[in-house]
Short mmCIF file of C-alpha atoms in Angstrom, two decimals:
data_model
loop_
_atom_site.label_atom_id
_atom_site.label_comp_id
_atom_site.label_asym_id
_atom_site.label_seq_id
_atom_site.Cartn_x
_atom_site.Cartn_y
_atom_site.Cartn_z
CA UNK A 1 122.99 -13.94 -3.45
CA UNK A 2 121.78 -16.21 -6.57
CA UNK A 3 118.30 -17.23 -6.72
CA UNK A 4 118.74 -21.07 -6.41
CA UNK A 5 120.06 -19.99 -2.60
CA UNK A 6 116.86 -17.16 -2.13
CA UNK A 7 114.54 -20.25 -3.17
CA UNK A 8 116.19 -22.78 -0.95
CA UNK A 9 116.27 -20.47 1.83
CA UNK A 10 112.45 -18.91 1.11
CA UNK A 11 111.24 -23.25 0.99
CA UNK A 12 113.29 -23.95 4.46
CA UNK A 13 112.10 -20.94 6.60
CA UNK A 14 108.73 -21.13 5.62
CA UNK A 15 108.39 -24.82 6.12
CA UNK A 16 105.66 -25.38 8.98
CA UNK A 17 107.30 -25.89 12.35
CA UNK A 18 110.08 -23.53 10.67
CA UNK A 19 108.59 -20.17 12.18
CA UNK A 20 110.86 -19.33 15.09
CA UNK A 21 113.77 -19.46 12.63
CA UNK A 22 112.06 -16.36 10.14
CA UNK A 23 112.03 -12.63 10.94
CA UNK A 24 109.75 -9.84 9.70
CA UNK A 25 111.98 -7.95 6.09
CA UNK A 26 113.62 -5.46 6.76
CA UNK A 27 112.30 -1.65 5.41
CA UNK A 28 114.45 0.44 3.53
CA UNK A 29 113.37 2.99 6.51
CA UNK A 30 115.44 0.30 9.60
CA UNK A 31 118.05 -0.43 6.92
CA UNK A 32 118.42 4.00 6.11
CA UNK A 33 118.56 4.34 9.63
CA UNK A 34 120.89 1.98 11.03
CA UNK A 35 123.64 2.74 7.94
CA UNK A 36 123.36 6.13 8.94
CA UNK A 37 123.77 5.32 13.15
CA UNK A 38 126.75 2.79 11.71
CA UNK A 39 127.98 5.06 9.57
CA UNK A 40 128.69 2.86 7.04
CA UNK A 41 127.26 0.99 3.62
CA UNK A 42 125.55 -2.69 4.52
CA UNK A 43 126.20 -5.22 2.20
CA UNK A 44 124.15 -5.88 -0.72
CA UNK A 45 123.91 -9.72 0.08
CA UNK A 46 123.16 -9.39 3.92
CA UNK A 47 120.73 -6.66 2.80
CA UNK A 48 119.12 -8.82 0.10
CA UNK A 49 119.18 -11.42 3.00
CA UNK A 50 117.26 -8.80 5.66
CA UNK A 51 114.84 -7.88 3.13
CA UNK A 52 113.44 -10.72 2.63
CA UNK A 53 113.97 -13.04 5.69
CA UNK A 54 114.38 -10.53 8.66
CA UNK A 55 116.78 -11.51 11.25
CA UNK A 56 116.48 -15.12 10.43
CA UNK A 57 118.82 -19.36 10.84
CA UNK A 58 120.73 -19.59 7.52
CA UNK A 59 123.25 -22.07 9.19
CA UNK A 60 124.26 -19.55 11.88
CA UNK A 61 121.70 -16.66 13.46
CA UNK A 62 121.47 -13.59 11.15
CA UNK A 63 120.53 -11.21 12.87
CA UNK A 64 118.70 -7.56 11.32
CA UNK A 65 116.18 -5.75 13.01
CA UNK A 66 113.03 -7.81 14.14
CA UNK A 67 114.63 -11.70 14.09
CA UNK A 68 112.87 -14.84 14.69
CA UNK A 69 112.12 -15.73 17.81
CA UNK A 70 114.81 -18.43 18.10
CA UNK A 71 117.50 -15.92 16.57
CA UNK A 72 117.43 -13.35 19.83
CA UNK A 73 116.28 -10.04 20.23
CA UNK A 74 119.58 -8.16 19.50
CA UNK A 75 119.40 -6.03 16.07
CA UNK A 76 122.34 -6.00 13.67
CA UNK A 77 122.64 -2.10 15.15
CA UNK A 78 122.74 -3.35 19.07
CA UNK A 79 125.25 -6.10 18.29
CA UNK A 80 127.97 -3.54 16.22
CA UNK A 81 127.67 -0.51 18.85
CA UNK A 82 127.97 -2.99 21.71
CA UNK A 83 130.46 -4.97 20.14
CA UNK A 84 132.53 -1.80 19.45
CA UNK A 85 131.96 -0.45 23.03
CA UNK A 86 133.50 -3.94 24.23
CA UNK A 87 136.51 -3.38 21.73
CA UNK A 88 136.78 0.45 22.16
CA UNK A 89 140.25 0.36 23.44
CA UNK A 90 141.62 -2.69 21.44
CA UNK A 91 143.44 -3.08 18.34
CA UNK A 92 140.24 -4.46 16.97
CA UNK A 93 138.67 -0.89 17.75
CA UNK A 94 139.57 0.44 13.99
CA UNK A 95 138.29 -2.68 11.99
CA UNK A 96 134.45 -2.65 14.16
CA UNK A 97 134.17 1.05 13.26
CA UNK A 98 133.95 0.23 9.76
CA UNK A 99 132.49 -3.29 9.87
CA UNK A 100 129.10 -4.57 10.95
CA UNK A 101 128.34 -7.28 13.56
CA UNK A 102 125.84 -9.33 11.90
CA UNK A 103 125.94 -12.78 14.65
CA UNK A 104 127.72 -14.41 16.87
CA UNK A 105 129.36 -17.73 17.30
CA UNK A 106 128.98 -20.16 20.12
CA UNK A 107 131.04 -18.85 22.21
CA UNK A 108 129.98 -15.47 21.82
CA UNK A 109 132.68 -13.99 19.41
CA UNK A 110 131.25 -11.68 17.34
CA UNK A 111 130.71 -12.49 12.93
CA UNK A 112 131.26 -9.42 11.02
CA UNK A 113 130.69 -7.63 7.52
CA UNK A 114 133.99 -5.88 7.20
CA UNK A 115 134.49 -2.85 4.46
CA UNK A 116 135.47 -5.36 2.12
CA UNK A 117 132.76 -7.59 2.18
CA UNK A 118 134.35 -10.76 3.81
CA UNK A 119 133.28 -12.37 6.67
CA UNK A 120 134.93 -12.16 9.86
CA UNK A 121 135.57 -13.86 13.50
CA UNK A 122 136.74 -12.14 16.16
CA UNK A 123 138.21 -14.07 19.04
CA UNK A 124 137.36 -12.33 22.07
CA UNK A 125 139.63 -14.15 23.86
CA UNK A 126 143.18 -13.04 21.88
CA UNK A 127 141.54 -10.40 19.85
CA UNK A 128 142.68 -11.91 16.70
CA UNK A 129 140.33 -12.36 14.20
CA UNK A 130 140.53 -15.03 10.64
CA UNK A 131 138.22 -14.63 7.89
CA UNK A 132 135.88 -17.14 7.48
CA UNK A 133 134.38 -16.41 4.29
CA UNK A 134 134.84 -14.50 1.16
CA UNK A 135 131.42 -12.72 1.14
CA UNK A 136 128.06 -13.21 2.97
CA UNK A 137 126.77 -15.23 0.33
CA UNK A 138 129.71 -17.63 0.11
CA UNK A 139 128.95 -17.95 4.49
CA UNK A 140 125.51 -18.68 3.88
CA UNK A 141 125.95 -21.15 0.94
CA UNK A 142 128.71 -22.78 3.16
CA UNK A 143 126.62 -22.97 6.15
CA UNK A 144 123.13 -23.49 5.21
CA UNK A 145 121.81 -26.40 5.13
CA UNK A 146 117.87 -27.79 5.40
CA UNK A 147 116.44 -30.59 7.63
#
């Protein structure tokens, strides 16, 4: 993620009043141990993001291992395994194995890191799913916004 981003989103979260909406960073210990439970690589941007922020608002709940109290309680780890416990015998089932659930949209259809570094929605209604963004960083630079 570029540093004019970090900067806007290290001034917005740490804004009095802001509080609920930052997480404790993320160690290199939660982030060893939930790659290796996952079995897969976390992006470099989300990572970046977790390090810094925690779980944490960037326009949408990111959520990583200890979030902000307005973010909920679920880790990144809790969301993917229950996520692909829910989709276990789906065509979906493949694409969760590999991919990390990262939030969740209103209606609670899970956002996703797949292998490739785009963003992903997964209707749970259809099981379809569209990409909504390119990379984490283009989702958070397209979502994020201060007040």
């Amino acid at each position: 993620m570029n540093d004019a981003l970090m900067e806007r989103l290290q001034l917005f979260l740490t804004k009095e009043g802001n509080q609920s909406l930052l997480g404790t960073p993320a160690t290199e210990e939660q982030i060893a141990e939930a790659e290796k439970l996952l079995g897969l690589s976390l992006d470099q941007d989300y990572v970046q993001f977790i390090r810094s922020f925690g779980g944490a608002y960037a326009g949408l709940s990111v959520h990583a291992f200890s979030n902000g109290s307005s973010i909920g309680r679920e880790s990144v780890t809790e969301l993917t395994l229950s996520f692909r416990e829910d989709y276990k015998d789906t065509a979906m089932s493949g694409l969760l194995a590999r991919s990390a659930v990262f939030s969740m949209d209103g209606s609670g259809n899970p956002i996703l890191l797949d292998p490739e570094g785009r963003v992903l929605l997964i209707d749970h209604d259809n099981g379809d799913y569209e990409v909504i963004a390119e990379s984490f960083a283009a989702l958070i630079e397209e979502n994020f916004m201060e007040w």
